[in-house]
Amino acid sequence: MPIPEDVTGDEIDKSVRQELLSLPKTLAEDVARNLVMVAKLIDEDPEQAYAYSRIALRLASRVAAVREAAGFAAYATQKYSEALAEFRASRRMTGSVDLWPVMADCERGLGRPERAMAMAGEPEVQKLDKAGQVEMRLVAAGARRDMGQLDAAIVTLQSNELASNSVQPWTARLRYAYADALLSAGREDEAREWFAKTIEADKDGATDASDRLAELDGVEFVDAMTDDEVQVEAQAEAPADAAIESGTRELDDDAADDDDDDEVHADIEADEDVDADIDIDAPTDSDADGNDKH
């Protein structure tokens, strides 16, 4: 698949580059460039990212970082069985437990929330860092909801991390999941409070908490002008624009044909008097801008 010339492969993480040192130099460069494309496209075009990941996988299937990238690309396209296989392969190669939460979420995607819950109770969870443990809690709560255990999902999300006022990379997602669970349980006032807290932590707008809160408050965002109104206005302005252009051409022709300097000056002064009486009101437009994923 085509790769832009400005993608060199040097953009990848240093640890991944270290893993690729086991490959011949040219091959390592090809794999690195494909991995860069996976990282660039996985959010905006996951199918394309998946295609690049398959190329990298064919070139270097024995590199753990490649298996992990292929897993995330498959996960992004909801190919959960394939993603789980790649994550397991990467884990066997590295012995790391970092992928444990996303492996559990793949089980959810495959319609096996009971397995995800079982993984939440395994010793591997205790080996995760704080971010990984929070992620595992989110997956476990999702599995509870999959099984119809809404109250249990709410309790699962209640933790020191949720109660903390400090903002961490996971804070917005944790608060959002809690607010959403509360709303599903019919606890609307509490949900409103936690959607508001989510907004405070979500500086990058990664969640749609502001929209959810507005919906709860009965706020509806609409465009200032409908498409039909815009089209009607454009049609009304077109004849006027044509008339102005035609009139301008006629004035230019008259001025060119007139050899009498006095008459030309008189015409210009008359035109200036007319222009002074024209009042053009420029129309203004105002706009109002109004993911649960495995």
Protein backbone atom coordinates (compact mmCIF):
# COMPACT_ATOMS: atom_id res chain seq x y z
CA MET A 1 0.00 0.00 0.00
CA PRO A 2 1.21 3.54 -0.69
CA ILE A 3 3.09 5.33 2.09
CA PRO A 4 3.81 9.09 1.90
CA GLU A 5 7.45 9.95 1.34
CA ASP A 6 7.58 12.04 4.51
CA VAL A 7 6.83 8.92 6.59
CA THR A 8 10.31 7.61 7.36
CA GLY A 9 9.64 5.13 10.16
CA ASP A 10 11.66 7.17 12.63
CA GLU A 11 8.38 8.41 14.09
CA ILE A 12 7.76 5.18 15.98
CA ASP A 13 8.40 4.81 19.70
CA LYS A 14 11.97 4.12 20.75
CA SER A 15 11.02 0.82 22.38
CA VAL A 16 9.41 -0.41 19.16
CA ARG A 17 12.45 0.66 17.16
CA GLN A 18 14.56 -1.38 19.57
CA GLU A 19 12.47 -4.48 18.86
CA LEU A 20 12.89 -4.01 15.12
CA LEU A 21 16.69 -4.15 15.43
CA SER A 22 16.41 -7.92 15.16
CA LEU A 23 15.35 -7.48 11.51
CA PRO A 24 17.52 -6.64 8.49
CA LYS A 25 17.81 -2.85 8.11
CA THR A 26 15.67 -2.48 4.97
CA LEU A 27 13.00 -4.80 6.31
CA ALA A 28 12.97 -2.97 9.65
CA GLU A 29 12.41 0.32 7.83
CA ASP A 30 9.50 -1.11 5.82
CA VAL A 31 7.87 -2.51 8.95
CA ALA A 32 8.39 0.75 10.83
CA ARG A 33 6.79 2.82 8.08
CA ASN A 34 3.74 0.55 8.02
CA LEU A 35 3.44 0.79 11.80
CA VAL A 36 3.54 4.57 11.55
CA MET A 37 0.63 4.43 9.09
CA VAL A 38 -1.31 2.23 11.52
CA ALA A 39 -0.82 4.80 14.29
CA LYS A 40 -1.78 7.70 12.00
CA LEU A 41 -4.98 6.12 10.69
CA ILE A 42 -6.34 3.99 13.51
CA ASP A 43 -8.69 6.71 14.79
CA GLU A 44 -9.82 8.39 11.56
CA ASP A 45 -9.75 5.39 9.19
CA PRO A 46 -9.47 2.11 11.13
CA GLU A 47 -10.05 -0.05 8.06
CA GLN A 48 -7.02 1.47 6.34
CA ALA A 49 -5.01 1.14 9.54
CA TYR A 50 -5.98 -2.52 9.66
CA ALA A 51 -4.76 -3.02 6.08
CA TYR A 52 -1.34 -1.52 6.91
CA SER A 53 -1.14 -3.66 10.06
CA ARG A 54 -1.64 -6.81 7.98
CA ILE A 55 1.32 -5.83 5.81
CA ALA A 56 3.51 -5.27 8.86
CA LEU A 57 2.33 -8.60 10.24
CA ARG A 58 3.29 -10.44 7.05
CA LEU A 59 6.74 -8.83 7.16
CA ALA A 60 7.50 -9.38 10.85
CA SER A 61 5.07 -11.66 12.64
CA ARG A 62 7.64 -12.59 15.28
CA VAL A 63 7.99 -9.06 16.60
CA ALA A 64 5.77 -8.46 19.65
CA ALA A 65 5.17 -4.78 18.83
CA VAL A 66 3.88 -5.78 15.40
CA ARG A 67 1.48 -8.33 16.90
CA GLU A 68 0.26 -5.71 19.36
CA ALA A 69 -0.30 -3.12 16.61
CA ALA A 70 -2.17 -5.71 14.54
CA GLY A 71 -4.29 -6.48 17.59
CA PHE A 72 -5.28 -2.87 18.14
CA ALA A 73 -6.06 -2.39 14.45
CA ALA A 74 -8.30 -5.46 14.50
CA TYR A 75 -9.89 -4.23 17.76
CA ALA A 76 -10.63 -0.84 16.16
CA THR A 77 -12.50 -2.58 13.34
CA GLN A 78 -14.40 -4.81 15.80
CA LYS A 79 -12.63 -7.97 14.68
CA TYR A 80 -12.48 -9.10 18.29
CA SER A 81 -11.52 -12.73 17.74
CA GLU A 82 -8.57 -11.71 15.60
CA ALA A 83 -7.59 -8.95 18.02
CA LEU A 84 -7.65 -11.34 20.97
CA ALA A 85 -5.39 -13.80 19.12
CA GLU A 86 -2.86 -11.05 18.37
CA PHE A 87 -2.89 -9.73 21.93
CA ARG A 88 -2.34 -13.24 23.29
CA ALA A 89 0.58 -13.73 20.90
CA SER A 90 2.16 -10.45 22.00
CA ARG A 91 1.73 -11.38 25.65
CA ARG A 92 3.38 -14.77 25.11
CA MET A 93 6.36 -13.02 23.51
CA THR A 94 6.82 -10.37 26.18
CA GLY A 95 5.30 -11.83 29.34
CA SER A 96 3.70 -8.42 29.98
CA VAL A 97 0.22 -8.06 31.49
CA ASP A 98 -0.36 -4.59 30.02
CA LEU A 99 -2.84 -5.93 27.43
CA TRP A 100 -4.95 -7.79 29.99
CA PRO A 101 -7.81 -5.21 30.13
CA VAL A 102 -8.18 -4.95 26.36
CA MET A 103 -8.06 -8.74 26.08
CA ALA A 104 -10.95 -8.88 28.56
CA ASP A 105 -12.82 -6.29 26.52
CA CYS A 106 -12.37 -8.48 23.44
CA GLU A 107 -14.20 -11.20 25.36
CA ARG A 108 -17.03 -8.72 25.85
CA GLY A 109 -17.00 -7.96 22.14
CA LEU A 110 -17.33 -11.67 21.43
CA GLY A 111 -20.43 -11.81 23.63
CA ARG A 112 -18.67 -13.48 26.56
CA PRO A 113 -18.97 -11.01 29.46
CA GLU A 114 -18.63 -13.87 31.97
CA ARG A 115 -15.09 -14.49 30.75
CA ALA A 116 -14.31 -10.80 31.04
CA MET A 117 -15.52 -10.86 34.65
CA ALA A 118 -13.41 -13.91 35.35
CA MET A 119 -10.34 -12.12 33.97
CA ALA A 120 -11.10 -9.17 36.28
CA GLY A 121 -10.52 -11.48 39.24
CA GLU A 122 -7.24 -12.99 38.01
CA PRO A 123 -3.86 -12.25 39.68
CA GLU A 124 -2.70 -10.45 36.52
CA VAL A 125 -4.85 -7.48 37.48
CA GLN A 126 -2.73 -6.86 40.59
CA LYS A 127 0.34 -6.55 38.37
CA LEU A 128 -1.18 -3.73 36.32
CA ASP A 129 -0.20 -0.12 36.91
CA LYS A 130 -2.82 2.36 38.10
CA ALA A 131 -4.01 3.21 34.58
CA GLY A 132 -4.35 -0.49 33.76
CA GLN A 133 -6.32 -1.18 36.92
CA VAL A 134 -8.73 1.65 36.15
CA GLU A 135 -9.11 0.30 32.63
CA MET A 136 -9.85 -3.15 34.03
CA ARG A 137 -12.49 -1.64 36.30
CA LEU A 138 -14.15 0.00 33.29
CA VAL A 139 -14.18 -3.31 31.42
CA ALA A 140 -15.60 -5.16 34.43
CA ALA A 141 -18.36 -2.58 34.82
CA GLY A 142 -19.17 -2.93 31.14
CA ALA A 143 -19.35 -6.70 31.52
CA ARG A 144 -21.75 -6.27 34.45
CA ARG A 145 -23.98 -4.11 32.27
CA ASP A 146 -23.80 -6.68 29.47
CA MET A 147 -25.20 -9.22 31.91
CA GLY A 148 -27.98 -6.87 33.01
CA GLN A 149 -26.41 -6.22 36.43
CA LEU A 150 -26.73 -2.44 36.37
CA ASP A 151 -26.50 -1.83 40.11
CA ALA A 152 -23.41 -4.02 40.30
CA ALA A 153 -21.85 -2.03 37.44
CA ILE A 154 -22.37 1.20 39.39
CA VAL A 155 -20.74 -0.30 42.49
CA THR A 156 -17.83 -1.60 40.41
CA LEU A 157 -17.04 1.92 39.23
CA GLN A 158 -17.11 3.39 42.74
CA SER A 159 -13.48 3.66 43.75
CA ASN A 160 -10.82 5.96 45.16
CA GLU A 161 -9.96 7.00 41.59
CA LEU A 162 -13.55 8.06 40.97
CA ALA A 163 -13.75 10.01 44.24
CA SER A 164 -10.42 11.77 43.71
CA ASN A 165 -10.43 15.43 42.70
CA SER A 166 -7.13 15.10 40.86
CA VAL A 167 -7.40 14.79 37.09
CA GLN A 168 -5.55 11.89 35.50
CA PRO A 169 -5.61 10.62 31.89
CA TRP A 170 -8.34 8.15 32.82
CA THR A 171 -10.47 10.49 34.95
CA ALA A 172 -12.86 11.72 32.23
CA ARG A 173 -13.62 8.21 30.95
CA LEU A 174 -14.18 6.86 34.45
CA ARG A 175 -16.55 9.69 35.40
CA TYR A 176 -18.38 9.38 32.08
CA ALA A 177 -18.91 5.64 32.53
CA TYR A 178 -20.25 6.26 36.04
CA ALA A 179 -22.62 9.01 34.86
CA ASP A 180 -23.88 6.83 32.02
CA ALA A 181 -24.50 3.91 34.38
CA LEU A 182 -26.39 6.18 36.78
CA LEU A 183 -28.55 7.48 33.97
CA SER A 184 -29.34 3.95 32.79
CA ALA A 185 -30.43 3.17 36.35
CA GLY A 186 -32.84 6.14 36.31
CA ARG A 187 -30.77 8.21 38.75
CA GLU A 188 -30.95 11.33 36.60
CA ASP A 189 -29.92 13.96 39.16
CA GLU A 190 -26.77 12.05 40.06
CA ALA A 191 -26.04 11.42 36.39
CA ARG A 192 -26.28 15.15 35.67
CA GLU A 193 -23.80 15.85 38.47
CA TRP A 194 -21.28 13.33 37.12
CA PHE A 195 -21.62 14.42 33.51
CA ALA A 196 -20.75 17.92 34.75
CA LYS A 197 -17.72 16.52 36.59
CA THR A 198 -16.72 14.71 33.43
CA ILE A 199 -16.70 17.99 31.51
CA GLU A 200 -14.35 19.48 34.11
CA ALA A 201 -11.85 16.68 33.52
CA ASP A 202 -12.34 16.32 29.76
CA LYS A 203 -10.16 19.15 28.50
CA ASP A 204 -9.67 17.55 25.08
CA GLY A 205 -13.34 16.83 24.44
CA ALA A 206 -12.76 13.07 24.22
CA THR A 207 -16.29 12.34 25.46
CA ASP A 208 -19.68 13.77 24.52
CA ALA A 209 -20.45 14.63 28.15
CA SER A 210 -21.41 18.21 27.27
CA ASP A 211 -24.02 16.97 24.79
CA ARG A 212 -25.37 14.44 27.28
CA LEU A 213 -25.66 17.12 29.96
CA ALA A 214 -27.39 19.52 27.56
CA GLU A 215 -29.84 16.76 26.62
CA LEU A 216 -30.65 16.18 30.28
CA ASP A 217 -31.24 19.91 30.74
CA GLY A 218 -33.56 19.99 27.73
CA VAL A 219 -31.25 22.07 25.55
CA GLU A 220 -31.60 21.36 21.81
CA PHE A 221 -29.01 22.66 19.37
CA VAL A 222 -30.30 23.71 15.94
CA ASP A 223 -28.76 25.48 12.96
CA ALA A 224 -29.61 29.18 12.66
CA MET A 225 -30.74 28.61 9.06
CA THR A 226 -32.07 25.43 7.50
CA ASP A 227 -30.67 24.14 4.21
CA ASP A 228 -33.87 25.24 2.41
CA GLU A 229 -33.54 28.77 3.78
CA VAL A 230 -29.90 28.97 2.68
CA GLN A 231 -30.86 27.82 -0.82
CA VAL A 232 -33.73 30.35 -1.09
CA GLU A 233 -31.45 33.19 0.03
CA ALA A 234 -28.77 32.17 -2.46
CA GLN A 235 -31.33 32.13 -5.29
CA ALA A 236 -32.61 35.57 -4.28
CA GLU A 237 -29.10 37.03 -4.21
CA ALA A 238 -28.08 35.61 -7.60
CA PRO A 239 -30.30 37.92 -9.78
CA ALA A 240 -29.22 40.95 -7.75
CA ASP A 241 -25.55 40.06 -8.24
CA ALA A 242 -26.15 39.65 -11.97
CA ALA A 243 -27.87 43.03 -12.20
CA ILE A 244 -25.01 44.76 -10.37
CA GLU A 245 -22.46 43.13 -12.68
CA SER A 246 -24.47 44.13 -15.77
CA GLY A 247 -24.83 47.71 -14.54
CA THR A 248 -21.09 47.91 -13.89
CA ARG A 249 -20.32 46.79 -17.43
CA GLU A 250 -22.73 49.40 -18.87
CA LEU A 251 -21.06 52.18 -16.83
CA ASP A 252 -17.64 51.04 -18.08
CA ASP A 253 -18.83 51.03 -21.71
CA ASP A 254 -20.36 54.52 -21.41
CA ALA A 255 -17.17 55.91 -19.91
CA ALA A 256 -15.04 54.35 -22.65
CA ASP A 257 -17.20 55.72 -25.48
CA ASP A 258 -17.47 59.25 -24.10
CA ASP A 259 -14.73 61.55 -25.53
CA ASP A 260 -15.83 64.69 -23.71
CA ASP A 261 -13.79 65.07 -20.50
CA ASP A 262 -16.32 67.39 -18.93
CA GLU A 263 -19.15 64.96 -19.53
CA VAL A 264 -17.07 62.08 -18.14
CA HIS A 265 -16.35 64.03 -14.96
CA ALA A 266 -20.00 64.90 -14.65
CA ASP A 267 -20.96 61.24 -14.99
CA ILE A 268 -18.48 60.23 -12.27
CA GLU A 269 -19.78 62.90 -9.88
CA ALA A 270 -23.34 61.74 -10.52
CA ASP A 271 -22.34 58.14 -9.82
CA GLU A 272 -20.69 59.12 -6.55
CA ASP A 273 -23.88 60.86 -5.43
CA VAL A 274 -25.86 57.69 -6.15
CA ASP A 275 -23.33 55.51 -4.31
CA ALA A 276 -23.62 57.70 -1.23
CA ASP A 277 -27.33 56.90 -1.05
CA ILE A 278 -26.83 53.09 -1.24
CA ASP A 279 -26.92 51.30 2.12
CA ILE A 280 -25.67 47.66 1.96
CA ASP A 281 -26.53 45.52 4.97
CA ALA A 282 -24.19 42.54 5.09
CA PRO A 283 -26.10 39.48 6.31
CA THR A 284 -24.59 37.71 9.29
CA ASP A 285 -24.88 34.02 10.11
CA SER A 286 -24.80 32.60 13.61
CA ASP A 287 -24.08 28.94 14.29
CA ALA A 288 -24.73 26.84 17.39
CA ASP A 289 -22.72 23.71 17.75
CA GLY A 290 -24.56 21.23 19.42
CA ASN A 291 -18.97 6.49 22.35
CA ASP A 292 -19.79 3.58 24.09
CA LYS A 293 -17.28 1.32 22.48
CA HIS A 294 -15.98 -2.06 23.47
